[in-house]
Short mmCIF file of C-alpha atoms in Angstrom, two decimals:
data_model
loop_
_atom_site.label_atom_id
_atom_site.label_comp_id
_atom_site.label_asym_id
_atom_site.label_seq_id
_atom_site.Cartn_x
_atom_site.Cartn_y
_atom_site.Cartn_z
CA MET I 1 -9.89 33.98 -15.72
CA SER I 2 -10.71 35.51 -12.24
CA HIS I 3 -11.76 32.24 -10.85
CA HIS I 4 -8.49 30.85 -10.47
CA ILE I 5 -7.59 33.65 -7.97
CA LEU I 6 -6.37 32.37 -4.76
CA GLU I 7 -6.42 34.90 -1.84
CA LEU I 8 -5.51 35.00 1.90
CA LYS I 9 -6.64 37.74 4.07
CA ASP I 10 -5.08 37.87 7.57
CA VAL I 11 -5.13 34.21 8.20
CA HIS I 12 -4.41 32.87 11.62
CA PHE I 13 -4.43 29.33 12.62
CA SER I 14 -3.86 27.77 16.22
CA TYR I 15 -3.58 24.01 16.73
CA PRO I 16 -5.80 22.68 19.58
CA ASP I 17 -2.96 22.48 21.75
CA GLY I 18 -2.61 26.27 21.63
CA ILE I 19 0.41 26.59 19.12
CA GLU I 20 -0.31 29.28 16.87
CA ALA I 21 1.27 28.25 13.59
CA LEU I 22 0.06 31.26 11.32
CA LYS I 23 -0.22 34.59 12.75
CA GLY I 24 -1.72 36.75 10.09
CA ILE I 25 -0.76 35.77 6.17
CA SER I 26 -2.04 37.69 3.46
CA PHE I 27 -1.07 37.13 -0.24
CA ARG I 28 -2.96 36.89 -3.56
CA ILE I 29 -1.95 34.17 -6.25
CA LEU I 30 -3.15 35.16 -9.70
CA HIS I 31 -4.17 32.51 -12.36
CA GLY I 32 -1.36 30.60 -13.76
CA GLU I 33 1.32 32.01 -11.34
CA SER I 34 3.70 29.61 -9.79
CA VAL I 35 4.69 30.34 -6.52
CA GLY I 36 7.61 28.64 -4.15
CA LEU I 37 6.93 28.55 -0.42
CA THR I 38 9.91 28.27 1.80
CA GLY I 39 11.24 28.76 5.14
CA ALA I 40 12.89 27.38 8.17
CA ASN I 41 11.70 24.09 9.65
CA GLY I 42 8.42 24.48 11.61
CA SER I 43 8.02 27.99 10.11
CA GLY I 44 4.50 27.06 9.21
CA LYS I 45 4.55 25.91 5.45
CA THR I 46 2.78 22.71 5.80
CA THR I 47 -0.03 24.39 8.15
CA LEU I 48 -0.41 26.97 5.42
CA LEU I 49 -0.84 24.60 2.87
CA MET I 50 -3.35 22.53 4.67
CA ASN I 51 -5.46 25.87 5.19
CA LEU I 52 -5.57 26.16 1.26
CA ASN I 53 -7.78 23.22 0.47
CA GLY I 54 -10.03 22.80 3.84
CA GLN I 55 -7.95 20.20 5.58
CA LEU I 56 -7.56 22.76 8.20
CA LEU I 57 -9.77 25.92 8.58
CA PRO I 58 -8.38 29.31 9.34
CA THR I 59 -9.02 30.36 13.25
CA LYS I 60 -9.16 33.94 12.22
CA GLY I 61 -9.22 35.67 8.84
CA GLY I 62 -10.15 34.07 5.18
CA VAL I 63 -9.14 31.95 2.37
CA SER I 64 -10.85 32.56 -0.98
CA ILE I 65 -10.45 30.75 -4.01
CA GLY I 66 -12.12 32.52 -7.02
CA GLU I 67 -15.04 34.00 -5.57
CA ILE I 68 -15.49 31.19 -2.90
CA PRO I 69 -14.88 31.84 0.48
CA LEU I 70 -13.22 28.62 1.92
CA ASN I 71 -15.81 27.52 4.93
CA LYS I 72 -17.32 24.34 6.26
CA LYS I 73 -20.09 24.44 3.64
CA THR I 74 -17.64 24.98 0.36
CA LYS I 75 -15.02 22.62 1.67
CA GLN I 76 -16.22 19.83 -0.80
CA GLU I 77 -16.07 22.12 -3.56
CA ILE I 78 -12.66 23.81 -2.63
CA LYS I 79 -10.93 20.39 -2.30
CA ARG I 80 -12.00 19.75 -5.88
CA LYS I 81 -10.46 23.00 -7.04
CA VAL I 82 -7.34 22.77 -5.13
CA GLY I 83 -5.25 19.50 -5.79
CA TYR I 84 -2.95 18.68 -3.00
CA VAL I 85 0.12 16.56 -3.34
CA PHE I 86 1.08 15.37 0.08
CA GLN I 87 4.59 14.96 1.22
CA ARG I 88 4.84 11.28 1.79
CA PRO I 89 3.67 9.39 -1.34
CA ASN I 90 2.70 6.46 0.86
CA ASP I 91 0.17 8.28 2.49
CA GLN I 92 -1.23 9.55 -0.61
CA LEU I 93 -1.46 6.18 -2.41
CA PHE I 94 -3.86 4.13 -0.22
CA MET I 95 -5.72 2.09 -3.00
CA PRO I 96 -4.46 -1.32 -3.93
CA THR I 97 -3.47 -0.74 -7.49
CA VAL I 98 -2.19 2.41 -9.13
CA TYR I 99 -5.06 2.51 -11.45
CA GLU I 100 -7.38 2.41 -8.70
CA ASP I 101 -5.67 5.01 -6.71
CA VAL I 102 -5.82 7.51 -9.65
CA ALA I 103 -9.43 6.54 -10.25
CA PHE I 104 -10.30 7.27 -6.71
CA GLY I 105 -10.66 10.74 -7.11
CA PRO I 106 -12.65 11.00 -10.41
CA VAL I 107 -14.86 8.32 -9.26
CA ASN I 108 -15.76 10.32 -6.12
CA LEU I 109 -16.43 13.15 -8.58
CA GLY I 110 -19.33 10.98 -9.92
CA LEU I 111 -18.02 10.52 -13.57
CA THR I 112 -18.98 7.75 -15.70
CA PRO I 113 -16.76 4.79 -15.94
CA GLU I 114 -15.49 5.78 -19.38
CA GLN I 115 -14.70 9.07 -18.41
CA VAL I 116 -12.89 7.72 -15.34
CA ASP I 117 -10.87 5.41 -17.49
CA GLU I 118 -9.86 8.40 -19.82
CA ARG I 119 -8.87 10.70 -17.01
CA VAL I 120 -6.76 8.16 -15.39
CA LYS I 121 -5.02 7.12 -18.49
CA SER I 122 -4.20 10.78 -19.32
CA ALA I 123 -2.94 11.46 -15.91
CA LEU I 124 -0.57 8.35 -15.94
CA GLU I 125 0.53 9.35 -19.11
CA THR I 126 1.28 12.74 -18.25
CA VAL I 127 3.73 11.75 -15.46
CA GLY I 128 5.03 8.83 -17.71
CA CYS I 129 3.80 6.00 -15.69
CA LEU I 130 1.26 4.29 -17.48
CA HIS I 131 2.97 1.04 -17.77
CA LEU I 132 2.45 1.01 -13.97
CA SER I 133 -1.24 0.81 -13.91
CA HIS I 134 -1.52 -2.50 -12.41
CA ARG I 135 1.00 -2.58 -10.03
CA PRO I 136 0.35 -2.33 -6.29
CA PRO I 137 1.87 0.79 -4.67
CA HIS I 138 4.14 -1.06 -2.37
CA ARG I 139 6.14 -2.65 -5.39
CA LEU I 140 7.07 0.86 -6.77
CA SER I 141 10.09 2.84 -6.42
CA GLU I 142 10.15 6.16 -4.48
CA GLY I 143 10.24 8.28 -7.64
CA GLN I 144 7.57 6.27 -9.42
CA LYS I 145 5.36 6.69 -5.98
CA ASN I 146 6.20 10.38 -6.40
CA ALA I 147 4.93 10.51 -9.97
CA VAL I 148 1.80 8.64 -9.35
CA ALA I 149 0.94 10.72 -6.39
CA ILE I 150 1.07 13.63 -8.67
CA ALA I 151 -0.95 11.66 -11.49
CA THR I 152 -3.71 11.09 -8.57
CA VAL I 153 -4.08 14.62 -8.14
CA MET I 154 -3.88 15.68 -11.77
CA ALA I 155 -6.88 13.05 -12.58
CA MET I 156 -9.20 15.41 -10.69
CA LYS I 157 -8.13 18.32 -13.20
CA PRO I 158 -7.70 20.90 -10.21
CA ASP I 159 -7.48 24.64 -11.14
CA ILE I 160 -4.65 24.84 -8.64
CA LEU I 161 -2.07 22.40 -7.57
CA VAL I 162 -0.56 22.41 -4.21
CA MET I 163 2.54 20.61 -3.27
CA ASP I 164 4.47 19.61 -0.06
CA GLU I 165 8.07 18.96 -0.53
CA PRO I 166 7.64 17.23 -3.90
CA ALA I 167 11.31 16.47 -4.17
CA SER I 168 12.24 15.10 -1.01
CA ASN I 169 13.60 11.56 -0.97
CA LEU I 170 14.22 11.67 -4.88
CA ASP I 171 17.31 10.78 -6.51
CA PRO I 172 18.69 13.76 -8.79
CA LYS I 173 17.33 12.11 -12.04
CA SER I 174 13.91 11.70 -10.80
CA ARG I 175 14.05 15.22 -9.42
CA ARG I 176 15.05 16.53 -12.73
CA GLN I 177 12.13 14.76 -14.30
CA LEU I 178 9.86 16.14 -11.62
CA ILE I 179 10.98 19.55 -12.36
CA ASN I 180 10.53 19.25 -15.99
CA LEU I 181 7.03 18.01 -15.48
CA LEU I 182 5.91 20.72 -13.06
CA LYS I 183 7.49 23.07 -15.68
CA ARG I 184 5.01 21.82 -18.44
CA PHE I 185 1.83 22.22 -16.03
CA GLU I 186 -0.07 25.31 -16.63
CA HIS I 187 -1.72 25.20 -13.49
CA THR I 188 -1.65 27.80 -10.91
CA LYS I 189 0.93 26.12 -8.59
CA ILE I 190 2.09 26.53 -4.92
CA ILE I 191 5.04 24.42 -4.08
CA ALA I 192 6.48 24.18 -0.73
CA SER I 193 10.03 23.25 -0.45
CA HIS I 194 13.69 23.51 0.72
CA ASP I 195 15.23 22.61 -2.59
CA LEU I 196 15.71 26.41 -3.60
CA ASP I 197 17.07 25.25 -6.86
CA LEU I 198 13.68 23.71 -7.78
CA ILE I 199 11.82 26.81 -6.88
CA LEU I 200 14.15 28.83 -8.96
CA ASP I 201 13.50 26.53 -11.80
CA VAL I 202 9.82 25.99 -11.68
CA CYS I 203 8.62 29.35 -9.86
CA GLU I 204 8.58 32.92 -10.67
CA ARG I 205 7.60 34.05 -7.30
CA CYS I 206 8.72 33.09 -3.86
CA ILE I 207 7.39 33.42 -0.40
CA ILE I 208 9.23 33.02 2.52
CA ILE I 209 7.52 32.12 5.85
CA LYS I 210 8.97 32.79 9.49
CA ASP I 211 7.34 32.25 12.56
CA GLY I 212 3.99 32.01 10.90
CA LYS I 213 4.39 35.39 9.26
CA ILE I 214 5.39 36.42 5.75
CA ALA I 215 9.10 37.33 5.91
CA ALA I 216 9.48 38.11 2.20
CA ASP I 217 7.37 38.01 -1.01
CA GLY I 218 8.73 38.78 -4.42
CA PRO I 219 10.13 37.66 -7.78
CA ALA I 220 12.00 34.24 -7.06
CA GLU I 221 15.05 35.42 -8.75
CA GLU I 222 15.32 38.16 -6.30
CA ILE I 223 14.40 36.91 -3.00
CA LEU I 224 16.61 33.63 -3.78
CA LEU I 225 19.71 35.58 -4.41
CA ASN I 226 19.16 37.61 -1.07
CA LYS I 227 22.08 36.32 0.92
CA THR I 228 21.21 37.87 4.10
CA LEU I 229 17.45 37.13 3.89
CA LEU I 230 18.16 33.77 3.24
CA GLU I 231 20.35 33.19 6.14
CA GLU I 232 17.92 34.96 8.44
CA ASN I 233 15.67 32.18 7.50
CA ASN I 234 17.85 29.05 8.13
CA LEU I 235 18.22 28.84 4.12
CA GLU I 236 21.26 29.49 1.97
CA LEU I 237 21.95 30.54 -1.50
CA PRO I 238 20.65 27.76 -4.01
CA LEU I 239 23.13 25.71 -5.15
CA SER I 240 23.29 26.67 -8.74
CA ARG I 241 23.99 30.32 -7.83
CA GLN I 242 26.67 29.70 -5.17
CA ASN I 243 28.98 30.05 -8.30
CA VAL I 244 31.95 28.07 -6.52
CA ILE I 245 33.93 27.38 -9.65
CA TYR I 246 37.36 25.42 -9.36
CA LYS I 247 38.74 27.51 -12.32
CA GLY I 248 42.34 26.27 -12.38
CA LEU I 249 41.20 22.80 -11.83
CA ASN I 250 41.76 20.39 -14.54
CA LEU I 251 43.09 17.04 -15.14
CA LYS I 252 46.64 18.27 -16.01
CA ALA I 253 46.95 19.92 -12.71
CA THR I 254 49.23 18.39 -10.43
CA LYS I 255 49.65 21.19 -8.05
CA ALA I 256 47.38 21.47 -4.98
CA ILE I 257 44.40 23.53 -5.76
CA PRO I 258 45.55 26.94 -5.41
CA GLU I 259 43.57 29.50 -3.23
CA LYS I 260 43.14 31.77 -6.11
CA GLY I 261 41.22 29.31 -8.03
CA LEU I 262 38.21 29.59 -5.68
CA THR I 263 36.10 32.39 -6.75
CA THR I 264 32.83 33.16 -5.20
CA MET P 1 12.90 -16.94 13.21
CA THR P 2 13.66 -13.28 13.13
CA PHE P 3 11.79 -10.40 12.13
CA ASP P 4 13.57 -9.89 9.06
CA SER P 5 13.16 -13.20 7.56
CA GLU P 6 9.51 -13.26 8.36
CA TYR P 7 9.17 -10.02 6.58
CA PHE P 8 10.59 -11.57 3.50
CA ASN P 9 8.55 -14.57 3.73
CA ILE P 10 5.47 -12.43 3.60
CA GLY P 11 6.89 -10.55 0.69
CA TYR P 12 7.69 -13.88 -0.99
CA LEU P 13 4.02 -15.31 -0.52
CA ASP P 14 2.83 -12.15 -2.04
CA SER P 15 5.22 -12.34 -5.04
CA LEU P 16 3.73 -16.02 -5.81
CA SER P 17 0.35 -14.64 -6.34
CA TYR P 18 1.67 -12.63 -9.17
CA LYS P 19 2.21 -15.57 -11.19
CA ASP P 20 0.34 -16.24 -14.41
CA THR P 21 -0.79 -19.95 -14.63
CA PHE P 22 -3.97 -21.74 -15.08
CA VAL P 23 -4.79 -21.60 -11.38
CA HIS P 24 -3.88 -18.02 -11.09
CA ARG P 25 -6.09 -17.01 -14.07
CA LEU P 26 -9.17 -18.77 -12.53
CA ASP P 27 -11.88 -16.39 -11.18
CA PRO P 28 -11.04 -15.81 -7.36
CA ARG P 29 -14.76 -16.61 -6.64
CA VAL P 30 -14.54 -19.96 -7.94
CA LYS P 31 -11.29 -20.64 -6.42
CA LEU P 32 -12.70 -19.43 -2.99
CA LEU P 33 -16.06 -21.42 -3.23
CA VAL P 34 -14.55 -24.56 -4.54
CA SER P 35 -11.82 -24.56 -1.74
CA PHE P 36 -14.44 -23.99 0.89
CA VAL P 37 -16.85 -26.70 -0.54
CA PHE P 38 -13.40 -28.96 -0.48
CA ILE P 39 -12.93 -28.21 3.16
CA LEU P 40 -16.57 -28.96 3.98
CA PHE P 41 -16.34 -32.25 2.29
CA VAL P 42 -13.14 -33.20 4.03
CA VAL P 43 -14.12 -32.31 7.72
CA SER P 44 -17.39 -34.16 7.15
CA PHE P 45 -15.64 -37.42 7.11
CA PRO P 46 -16.23 -39.87 10.19
CA LYS P 47 -13.47 -40.14 12.26
CA TYR P 48 -12.32 -43.69 11.67
CA ASP P 49 -12.59 -43.09 7.89
CA LEU P 50 -8.90 -42.65 6.89
CA SER P 51 -8.90 -44.32 3.35
CA GLY P 52 -11.81 -42.14 2.16
CA LEU P 53 -9.73 -39.23 2.86
CA MET P 54 -6.72 -40.09 0.85
CA PRO P 55 -8.01 -39.21 -2.85
CA PHE P 56 -8.79 -35.53 -1.59
CA PHE P 57 -4.98 -35.15 -1.88
CA ILE P 58 -5.43 -34.63 -5.48
CA TYR P 59 -6.82 -30.98 -4.92
CA PRO P 60 -3.95 -29.52 -3.22
CA VAL P 61 -1.81 -31.22 -5.21
CA PHE P 62 -3.26 -29.83 -8.38
CA LEU P 63 -2.99 -26.27 -6.93
CA LEU P 64 0.56 -26.86 -6.14
CA THR P 65 1.65 -28.20 -9.51
CA ALA P 66 -0.47 -26.27 -11.88
CA GLY P 67 -0.15 -23.12 -9.67
CA ASP P 68 3.75 -23.72 -10.13
CA ILE P 69 4.15 -22.97 -6.30
CA PRO P 70 7.27 -24.48 -4.56
CA LEU P 71 6.33 -27.46 -2.13
CA ARG P 72 8.71 -26.36 0.60
CA VAL P 73 6.96 -23.07 1.02
CA ILE P 74 3.68 -24.41 1.77
CA ALA P 75 5.31 -27.68 3.67
CA LYS P 76 7.24 -25.22 6.05
CA LYS P 77 3.99 -23.04 7.06
CA VAL P 78 1.90 -26.11 7.36
CA ILE P 79 4.66 -27.74 9.89
CA PHE P 80 4.53 -24.36 11.63
CA VAL P 81 1.01 -24.55 12.56
CA SER P 82 0.74 -28.28 12.84
CA PRO P 83 1.38 -28.28 16.93
CA PHE P 84 -2.43 -27.13 17.18
CA ALA P 85 -3.57 -30.15 15.42
CA LEU P 86 -1.11 -32.47 16.97
CA PHE P 87 -2.40 -31.39 20.63
CA ILE P 88 -6.31 -31.84 19.74
CA GLY P 89 -5.54 -35.26 18.67
CA ILE P 90 -2.59 -36.60 20.77
CA PHE P 91 -4.85 -38.21 23.55
CA ASN P 92 -6.97 -40.10 21.08
CA PRO P 93 -4.61 -43.02 21.13
CA LEU P 94 -5.03 -43.22 25.05
CA PHE P 95 -8.68 -43.04 25.35
CA ASP P 96 -9.80 -45.01 22.45
CA THR P 97 -8.19 -48.44 22.72
CA SER P 98 -10.70 -50.52 20.88
CA VAL P 99 -8.63 -52.51 18.23
CA LEU P 100 -9.99 -51.94 14.98
CA LEU P 101 -7.52 -53.82 12.78
CA THR P 102 -4.33 -55.72 12.73
CA LEU P 103 -1.53 -54.77 10.47
CA PHE P 104 1.04 -57.37 9.84
CA GLY P 105 0.14 -58.52 13.20
CA ILE P 106 0.33 -55.52 15.06
CA PRO P 107 -2.82 -54.31 16.35
CA ILE P 108 -4.28 -50.87 15.28
CA THR P 109 -6.47 -48.86 17.82
CA GLY P 110 -9.28 -46.65 16.83
CA GLY P 111 -7.55 -44.08 18.78
CA TRP P 112 -4.72 -43.95 16.35
CA ILE P 113 -6.84 -44.26 13.29
CA SER P 114 -8.92 -40.99 14.76
CA PHE P 115 -5.44 -39.39 15.40
CA LEU P 116 -4.19 -39.93 11.87
CA SER P 117 -7.47 -38.82 10.51
CA ILE P 118 -7.14 -35.44 12.33
CA ILE P 119 -3.75 -35.10 11.12
CA VAL P 120 -4.67 -35.91 7.58
CA LYS P 121 -7.52 -33.54 7.63
CA PHE P 122 -5.43 -30.93 8.91
CA ILE P 123 -2.84 -31.07 6.18
CA LEU P 124 -5.67 -31.06 3.67
CA THR P 125 -7.55 -28.11 4.77
CA VAL P 126 -4.58 -25.88 5.98
CA SER P 127 -2.55 -26.70 2.86
CA THR P 128 -5.71 -25.70 0.48
CA ALA P 129 -5.95 -22.63 2.40
CA LEU P 130 -2.46 -21.61 2.15
CA LEU P 131 -2.41 -22.60 -1.53
CA LEU P 132 -5.48 -20.65 -2.20
CA ILE P 133 -3.83 -17.44 -0.84
CA ALA P 134 -0.41 -18.02 -2.74
CA ALA P 135 -2.38 -18.81 -6.09
CA THR P 136 -4.51 -15.79 -5.71
CA SER P 137 -3.72 -12.29 -5.41
CA PHE P 138 -5.14 -10.62 -2.39
CA LEU P 139 -6.91 -7.97 -4.37
CA GLY P 140 -8.53 -10.97 -6.43
CA LEU P 141 -9.74 -12.53 -2.93
CA CYS P 142 -11.06 -9.24 -1.65
CA GLU P 143 -12.81 -8.76 -4.75
CA ALA P 144 -14.23 -12.24 -4.68
CA LEU P 145 -15.23 -11.69 -1.02
CA GLU P 146 -17.13 -8.36 -2.12
CA ARG P 147 -18.88 -9.96 -4.87
CA LEU P 148 -20.02 -12.85 -2.45
CA LYS P 149 -21.63 -10.36 -0.51
CA LEU P 150 -19.41 -9.87 2.35
CA PRO P 151 -19.88 -6.19 4.04
CA ARG P 152 -17.99 -3.76 2.14
CA VAL P 153 -16.40 -2.68 5.47
CA PHE P 154 -14.71 -5.76 6.06
CA VAL P 155 -13.30 -5.89 2.39
CA ILE P 156 -11.90 -2.28 2.77
CA GLN P 157 -10.38 -3.38 6.01
CA LEU P 158 -8.50 -6.04 4.21
CA LEU P 159 -7.49 -4.12 1.47
CA PHE P 160 -6.04 -1.41 3.88
CA LEU P 161 -4.56 -3.99 5.66
CA TYR P 162 -2.88 -5.25 2.71
CA ARG P 163 -1.75 -1.80 1.53
CA TYR P 164 -0.33 -0.82 4.63
CA LEU P 165 1.11 -4.02 6.00
CA PHE P 166 4.39 -3.48 4.39
CA VAL P 167 4.62 0.17 5.15
CA LEU P 168 4.17 -0.62 8.71
CA LEU P 169 6.32 -3.63 8.58
CA GLU P 170 9.28 -1.51 6.97
CA GLU P 171 8.59 1.16 9.93
CA THR P 172 9.04 -1.16 12.42
CA PHE P 173 12.26 -2.63 10.88
CA ARG P 174 13.62 0.58 10.78
CA MET P 175 13.05 1.36 14.45
CA LEU P 176 14.25 -2.00 15.46
CA ARG P 177 17.40 -1.58 13.20
CA ALA P 178 18.02 1.94 15.12
CA LYS P 179 17.57 0.26 18.51
CA ASP P 180 19.87 -2.48 17.42
CA ALA P 181 22.39 0.06 16.56
CA ARG P 182 22.50 1.55 19.85
CA SER P 183 22.12 -1.43 21.95
CA PHE P 184 25.06 -3.81 23.13
CA GLY P 185 24.09 -7.16 24.29
CA LYS P 186 21.31 -7.45 26.64
CA ARG P 187 21.36 -3.93 27.54
CA GLY P 188 18.84 -1.95 25.42
CA SER P 189 16.98 -5.03 24.54
CA GLU P 190 14.85 -5.32 27.80
CA ILE P 191 11.30 -5.80 27.58
CA LYS P 192 10.96 -2.20 28.75
CA THR P 193 12.44 -0.93 25.38
CA PHE P 194 10.09 -3.10 23.40
CA LYS P 195 7.05 -1.69 25.27
CA ARG P 196 8.19 1.84 24.35
CA LEU P 197 8.90 0.56 20.74
CA ILE P 198 5.18 -0.57 20.54
CA SER P 199 3.90 2.60 22.01
CA ILE P 200 5.64 4.74 19.62
CA LEU P 201 4.72 2.53 16.59
CA LEU P 202 0.88 2.94 17.91
CA VAL P 203 1.33 6.82 17.95
CA ARG P 204 2.87 6.82 14.40
CA THR P 205 0.13 4.84 13.09
CA VAL P 206 -2.69 6.89 14.38
CA GLU P 207 -0.65 9.83 12.79
CA ARG P 208 -0.33 8.15 9.43
CA ALA P 209 -4.11 7.01 9.52
CA GLU P 210 -4.78 10.64 10.03
CA ARG P 211 -2.88 11.76 6.91
CA ILE P 212 -4.14 8.97 4.80
CA TYR P 213 -7.70 10.17 5.89
CA GLN P 214 -6.83 13.66 4.89
CA ALA P 215 -5.44 12.39 1.53
CA MET P 216 -8.71 10.59 1.10
CA LEU P 217 -10.97 13.53 2.04
CA SER P 218 -8.89 15.96 -0.39
CA ARG P 219 -9.72 13.68 -3.31
CA GLY P 220 -13.50 13.60 -2.66
CA PHE P 221 -13.90 10.86 -0.14
CA ARG P 222 -17.44 10.38 1.10
CA GLY P 223 -17.54 7.26 2.85
CA GLU P 224 -17.52 5.07 0.01
CA ILE P 225 -14.93 3.13 -1.84
CA ARG P 226 -15.59 1.75 -5.28
CA MET P 227 -13.43 -1.05 -6.35
CA LEU P 228 -12.65 -2.18 -9.99
CA ARG P 229 -13.87 -5.09 -11.27
CA ARG P 230 -11.23 -7.29 -12.87
CA HIS P 231 -12.59 -10.62 -13.34
CA THR P 232 -15.46 -12.18 -15.28
CA LEU P 233 -16.53 -15.81 -15.04
CA ARG P 234 -15.41 -17.61 -18.07
CA VAL P 235 -16.35 -21.13 -19.44
CA GLN P 236 -13.02 -22.71 -17.60
CA ASP P 237 -14.23 -21.42 -14.27
CA PHE P 238 -17.70 -23.20 -14.58
CA LEU P 239 -15.99 -26.11 -15.64
CA PHE P 240 -13.58 -26.03 -13.06
CA ALA P 241 -15.97 -25.67 -10.43
CA LEU P 242 -18.41 -28.39 -11.88
CA PHE P 243 -15.39 -30.86 -12.40
CA SER P 244 -13.82 -30.35 -8.88
CA VAL P 245 -17.21 -30.49 -6.87
CA SER P 246 -18.54 -33.57 -8.64
CA LEU P 247 -15.06 -35.15 -8.07
CA PHE P 248 -15.31 -34.18 -4.29
CA TYR P 249 -18.82 -35.60 -4.43
CA VAL P 250 -17.79 -39.09 -5.84
CA PHE P 251 -14.90 -39.04 -3.37
CA ARG P 252 -17.14 -38.80 -0.36
CA HIS P 253 -19.67 -41.23 -1.44
CA TYR P 254 -17.48 -44.14 -3.08
CA ASN P 255 -14.38 -45.21 -1.20
CA ILE P 256 -12.05 -45.00 -4.10
CA VAL P 257 -9.15 -46.40 -2.38
CA SER P 258 -10.91 -49.60 -1.50
CA ILE P 259 -12.50 -49.87 -4.85
CA LEU P 260 -9.01 -49.71 -6.34
CA GLY P 261 -7.75 -51.98 -3.93
CA GLU P 262 -10.69 -54.61 -4.59
CA THR P 263 -10.14 -54.45 -8.34
CA LEU P 264 -6.36 -54.74 -8.14
CA GLY P 265 -6.80 -57.65 -6.06
CA ARG P 266 -9.39 -59.18 -8.23
CA THR P 267 -7.03 -58.90 -11.43
CA LEU P 268 -4.14 -59.97 -9.45
CA ARG P 269 -5.88 -63.40 -8.43
#
């Protein structure tokens, strides 16, 4: 299905105050691919994501989704195709109740009340939050807000899912649930995160951004195990691959941990 | 009264509105209209008519008991705003010195009567308004306002106010705590600091508004927000409205207190 291909050609973006956040980014993401986007703070991840669904328009170069080039005219259509999950769920959830929030997108798509109801219920079901439908967002926990924020986007049935730091502020269990949820989605996914373990778990491809340019683009397993590359970008090996195992350590050991016990 | 306690106070009033009682279940439109009619009736009393107002206490007392709302919460808030009413009426006893009646040999002037009637009217109207808020969810009220044809822009403003009130309060809360953690005694708590805090809060709010707007656009917002309709008018809503409004009408046109007094007097004699 060629219409889910996301293509960036030499995308530049400068903010009105003159800061050039993106300096020529090109890549192509195929249907069903899940791509992790990482890089140091301020490297341009969020700016890049905002250029993908028309919140910002590239100052030079072009973004196209399928055969549609992103411009002022096609912005509305692109927004429907590219679902954007914001970093802070409090920004994403603005309606008085969870149900209405999830329904906001489908209603704007002009669906009938029955279709809206069905979409809302199935989206909430997917993220396991159906029981929260009548709660106001300010009475949810951070993990619940996060899940509902994803549901609001899922209810629009986007072709491509874009997420900005989906796991920040989550406790380990909620984070694990989120990872399992993301693994189940068959959408094309683009996830910006510093949580490299999450990227390793969910994505098969990884792009590292440095100063508005692509520093690396390749299979996640390869890139995320390249220690020097990661360190150049203010990152470090994913925790799960640091392999620090206290070998000799067990409950019976009374001596201090021997130096040799630490293997890297 | 500190910022923290006020914050939890608002949260508490909000949580009261999620109860499930007869009063909470009534259609918000009906509650809103009946309360409005009630207030109109109360303020329509002439200034010397104190006894005629007394039966009207039945309405707030009904909301309070049937709505299972603690009296203390409402009483505290009524007392909190009472200075306004006190100052409106406080000079009446000085200006209006005509003696209207004598009670146990003490002459009571018109000024005192009209002062008391201002206070009674104040308690009746303010407590009813507070009880209306406590016994109706904010969303219900907004829905009622919308369906009573208030311009949508206002209703949506109210909805956003409700949604972000808590977020904004928490933000302020965090900033104040960060300030307290690094200020000692008077140093660091000067007006200057608060001016800066407020300006930062404003900038953050504008930025947040920008992000929210982007989130709305991302989900196809084109200038219209449609709300869910949760309530339908049922028989008990009509009965409640009919019964209460006719009761107010009777209270307004017949002085129940004096009728009761006279009947009681006659039977005793």
